Amino acid sequence: MADWQPRGTVDTLEIASLTRKTLLIRTKEDSAVTDVVAALDETQSRIVLLLVGGSDQLDAGLREKLKTLFSSTILPAAIEAGALILDGTPPATMQLVGDCVAFRRYAPPVVGVAPASCVTFPGSPAQGNGLTALNQDHSAFVLVPGDRWGAELAARTDR
């Protein structure tokens, strides 16, 4: 496994699955937004769609309706507009969006924002109960300081 690489005030790490590479960007309390944007250079866009979920437990019927909405409307519109999708809380939202882009030939860049202490990924030293595995169908994740879901909200909306 490769080591985290410093890029300004953030660190980056690329992890690979069978179908795509996912960039992890680890921030610190004093990380500059410009360094996060620079690390995302391949996924930059003038248009950003922000998806914010409301529940970590989705009813199966609602999940299917949302999956249809994302797959048939939101993702094609994002592709046509050249938009980046920014998602996060709760973990079920990230999973749903990742599932929708998983098998698409063309997908918009999808960037998740999550508290670093709440997630795990292949090769991560953090493993165990209560941690959410990152959905590797995302283009990138911005991992912010925090030990509870909700800590990432300020990072998605500040500045």
CSV table of C-alpha atoms in Angstrom, one decimal:
chain,number,residue,atom,x,y,z
A,1,MET,CA,0.0,0.0,0.0
A,2,ALA,CA,1.3,3.4,-0.9
A,3,ASP,CA,1.9,6.1,1.7
A,4,TRP,CA,0.0,9.3,2.1
A,5,GLN,CA,1.6,12.0,0.0
A,6,PRO,CA,1.7,15.6,1.3
A,7,ARG,CA,0.2,18.2,-1.0
A,8,GLY,CA,0.3,21.6,0.7
A,9,THR,CA,-1.8,21.4,3.9
A,10,VAL,CA,-3.5,18.1,2.9
A,11,ASP,CA,-2.3,14.6,2.4
A,12,THR,CA,-3.4,12.4,-0.5
A,13,LEU,CA,-3.6,8.7,-1.1
A,14,GLU,CA,-4.9,6.8,-4.2
A,15,ILE,CA,-6.7,3.4,-3.6
A,16,ALA,CA,-7.7,1.2,-6.5
A,17,SER,CA,-10.6,-1.2,-6.9
A,18,LEU,CA,-11.3,-3.5,-9.9
A,19,THR,CA,-13.1,-0.8,-11.7
A,20,ARG,CA,-11.7,2.6,-10.7
A,21,LYS,CA,-9.3,4.6,-8.7
A,22,THR,CA,-10.4,6.6,-5.7
A,23,LEU,CA,-8.5,9.6,-4.4
A,24,LEU,CA,-8.5,10.2,-0.6
A,25,ILE,CA,-7.7,13.7,0.6
A,26,ARG,CA,-7.0,13.9,4.3
A,27,THR,CA,-7.4,17.4,5.8
A,28,LYS,CA,-6.2,18.8,9.1
A,29,GLU,CA,-7.8,21.5,11.2
A,30,ASP,CA,-5.8,24.2,9.4
A,31,SER,CA,-6.0,22.8,5.9
A,32,ALA,CA,-6.5,25.4,3.1
A,33,VAL,CA,-9.5,24.9,0.8
A,34,THR,CA,-7.3,25.8,-2.1
A,35,ASP,CA,-5.1,22.8,-1.3
A,36,VAL,CA,-8.2,20.5,-1.3
A,37,VAL,CA,-9.3,22.0,-4.6
A,38,ALA,CA,-5.8,21.6,-6.0
A,39,ALA,CA,-5.8,17.9,-4.9
A,40,LEU,CA,-9.1,17.4,-6.7
A,41,ASP,CA,-7.7,19.0,-9.9
A,42,GLU,CA,-9.0,16.2,-12.2
A,43,THR,CA,-12.5,16.5,-10.7
A,44,GLN,CA,-12.9,20.3,-10.7
A,45,SER,CA,-16.0,21.7,-12.1
A,46,ARG,CA,-17.8,25.0,-12.2
A,47,ILE,CA,-21.1,23.3,-11.2
A,48,VAL,CA,-21.4,21.4,-8.0
A,49,LEU,CA,-24.5,19.4,-6.9
A,50,LEU,CA,-24.6,19.0,-3.2
A,51,LEU,CA,-26.5,15.9,-2.0
A,52,VAL,CA,-27.3,15.8,1.7
A,53,GLY,CA,-29.3,12.8,3.1
A,54,GLY,CA,-31.7,12.8,6.0
A,55,SER,CA,-31.5,9.3,7.3
A,56,ASP,CA,-29.0,6.5,7.5
A,57,GLN,CA,-31.8,3.9,7.4
A,58,LEU,CA,-33.7,4.1,4.1
A,59,ASP,CA,-36.9,2.2,3.6
A,60,ALA,CA,-36.4,-0.3,0.6
A,61,GLY,CA,-39.2,1.4,-1.4
A,62,LEU,CA,-37.8,4.8,-1.0
A,63,ARG,CA,-34.3,3.6,-1.7
A,64,GLU,CA,-35.4,2.2,-5.1
A,65,LYS,CA,-37.2,5.5,-5.9
A,66,LEU,CA,-34.1,7.5,-5.1
A,67,LYS,CA,-31.9,5.1,-7.0
A,68,THR,CA,-34.2,5.6,-10.1
A,69,LEU,CA,-34.1,9.4,-9.6
A,70,PHE,CA,-30.3,9.4,-9.3
A,71,SER,CA,-29.7,7.0,-12.2
A,72,SER,CA,-32.2,8.4,-14.7
A,73,THR,CA,-32.2,12.1,-13.9
A,74,ILE,CA,-29.5,13.5,-11.6
A,75,LEU,CA,-26.5,11.6,-13.0
A,76,PRO,CA,-27.3,12.2,-16.7
A,77,ALA,CA,-28.0,15.9,-15.9
A,78,ALA,CA,-24.6,16.1,-14.0
A,79,ILE,CA,-22.8,14.5,-16.9
A,80,GLU,CA,-24.4,16.8,-19.5
A,81,ALA,CA,-23.6,19.9,-17.3
A,82,GLY,CA,-20.1,18.8,-16.5
A,83,ALA,CA,-21.0,18.9,-12.8
A,84,LEU,CA,-19.3,17.4,-9.8
A,85,ILE,CA,-21.5,15.7,-7.2
A,86,LEU,CA,-20.6,16.3,-3.6
A,87,ASP,CA,-22.2,13.9,-1.1
A,88,GLY,CA,-21.9,12.8,2.4
A,89,THR,CA,-24.0,12.5,5.5
A,90,PRO,CA,-25.4,10.1,6.3
A,91,PRO,CA,-23.4,7.0,5.0
A,92,ALA,CA,-26.5,5.6,3.3
A,93,THR,CA,-26.5,8.6,1.0
A,94,MET,CA,-22.9,8.0,0.0
A,95,GLN,CA,-23.6,4.3,-0.6
A,96,LEU,CA,-26.7,5.0,-2.7
A,97,VAL,CA,-24.8,7.5,-4.9
A,98,GLY,CA,-21.9,5.2,-5.3
A,99,ASP,CA,-24.1,2.3,-6.2
A,100,CYS,CA,-25.7,4.4,-8.9
A,101,VAL,CA,-22.4,5.2,-10.6
A,102,ALA,CA,-20.8,1.8,-10.1
A,103,PHE,CA,-21.6,0.2,-13.4
A,104,ARG,CA,-21.9,3.3,-15.6
A,105,ARG,CA,-19.5,3.7,-18.5
A,106,TYR,CA,-19.6,7.5,-18.0
A,107,ALA,CA,-20.2,9.0,-14.6
A,108,PRO,CA,-19.7,12.5,-13.2
A,109,PRO,CA,-17.0,13.0,-10.6
A,110,VAL,CA,-18.5,12.1,-7.3
A,111,VAL,CA,-16.7,13.4,-4.1
A,112,GLY,CA,-17.7,12.3,-0.7
A,113,VAL,CA,-16.9,14.2,2.5
A,114,ALA,CA,-16.6,12.2,5.7
A,115,PRO,CA,-15.1,12.4,9.2
A,116,ALA,CA,-11.8,10.6,9.1
A,117,SER,CA,-12.4,8.7,12.4
A,118,CYS,CA,-15.7,7.3,11.2
A,119,VAL,CA,-14.6,5.5,8.0
A,120,THR,CA,-12.3,2.7,6.8
A,121,PHE,CA,-10.9,1.9,3.4
A,122,PRO,CA,-8.6,-0.9,1.9
A,123,GLY,CA,-5.3,-0.7,3.7
A,124,SER,CA,-6.6,1.6,6.4
A,125,PRO,CA,-5.2,1.0,9.9
A,126,ALA,CA,-8.6,1.8,11.3
A,127,GLN,CA,-10.8,-1.3,11.2
A,128,GLY,CA,-13.7,-2.5,13.3
A,129,ASN,CA,-17.2,-2.0,14.5
A,130,GLY,CA,-18.9,1.3,14.0
A,131,LEU,CA,-16.7,2.3,11.0
A,132,THR,CA,-18.3,2.8,7.6
A,133,ALA,CA,-16.4,1.4,4.6
A,134,LEU,CA,-15.9,4.0,1.9
A,135,ASN,CA,-17.7,3.3,-1.3
A,136,GLN,CA,-14.9,3.0,-3.9
A,137,ASP,CA,-17.2,4.0,-6.7
A,138,HIS,CA,-16.6,7.6,-5.7
A,139,SER,CA,-13.9,9.6,-7.6
A,140,ALA,CA,-12.6,11.0,-4.3
A,141,PHE,CA,-13.2,11.4,-0.6
A,142,VAL,CA,-12.3,14.4,1.5
A,143,LEU,CA,-11.6,13.1,5.0
A,144,VAL,CA,-11.9,15.8,7.6
A,145,PRO,CA,-11.0,15.8,11.3
A,146,GLY,CA,-13.9,14.4,13.4
A,147,ASP,CA,-15.0,11.4,15.3
A,148,ARG,CA,-18.7,11.5,14.7
A,149,TRP,CA,-21.0,11.8,11.7
A,150,GLY,CA,-22.0,15.4,11.2
A,151,ALA,CA,-18.4,16.7,11.8
A,152,GLU,CA,-18.0,17.0,8.0
A,153,LEU,CA,-20.9,19.3,7.5
A,154,ALA,CA,-18.9,22.5,8.1
A,155,ALA,CA,-16.2,21.3,5.6
A,156,ARG,CA,-18.8,20.8,2.9
A,157,THR,CA,-20.4,24.2,3.3
A,158,ASP,CA,-17.8,26.6,4.8
A,159,ARG,CA,-15.9,29.1,2.7
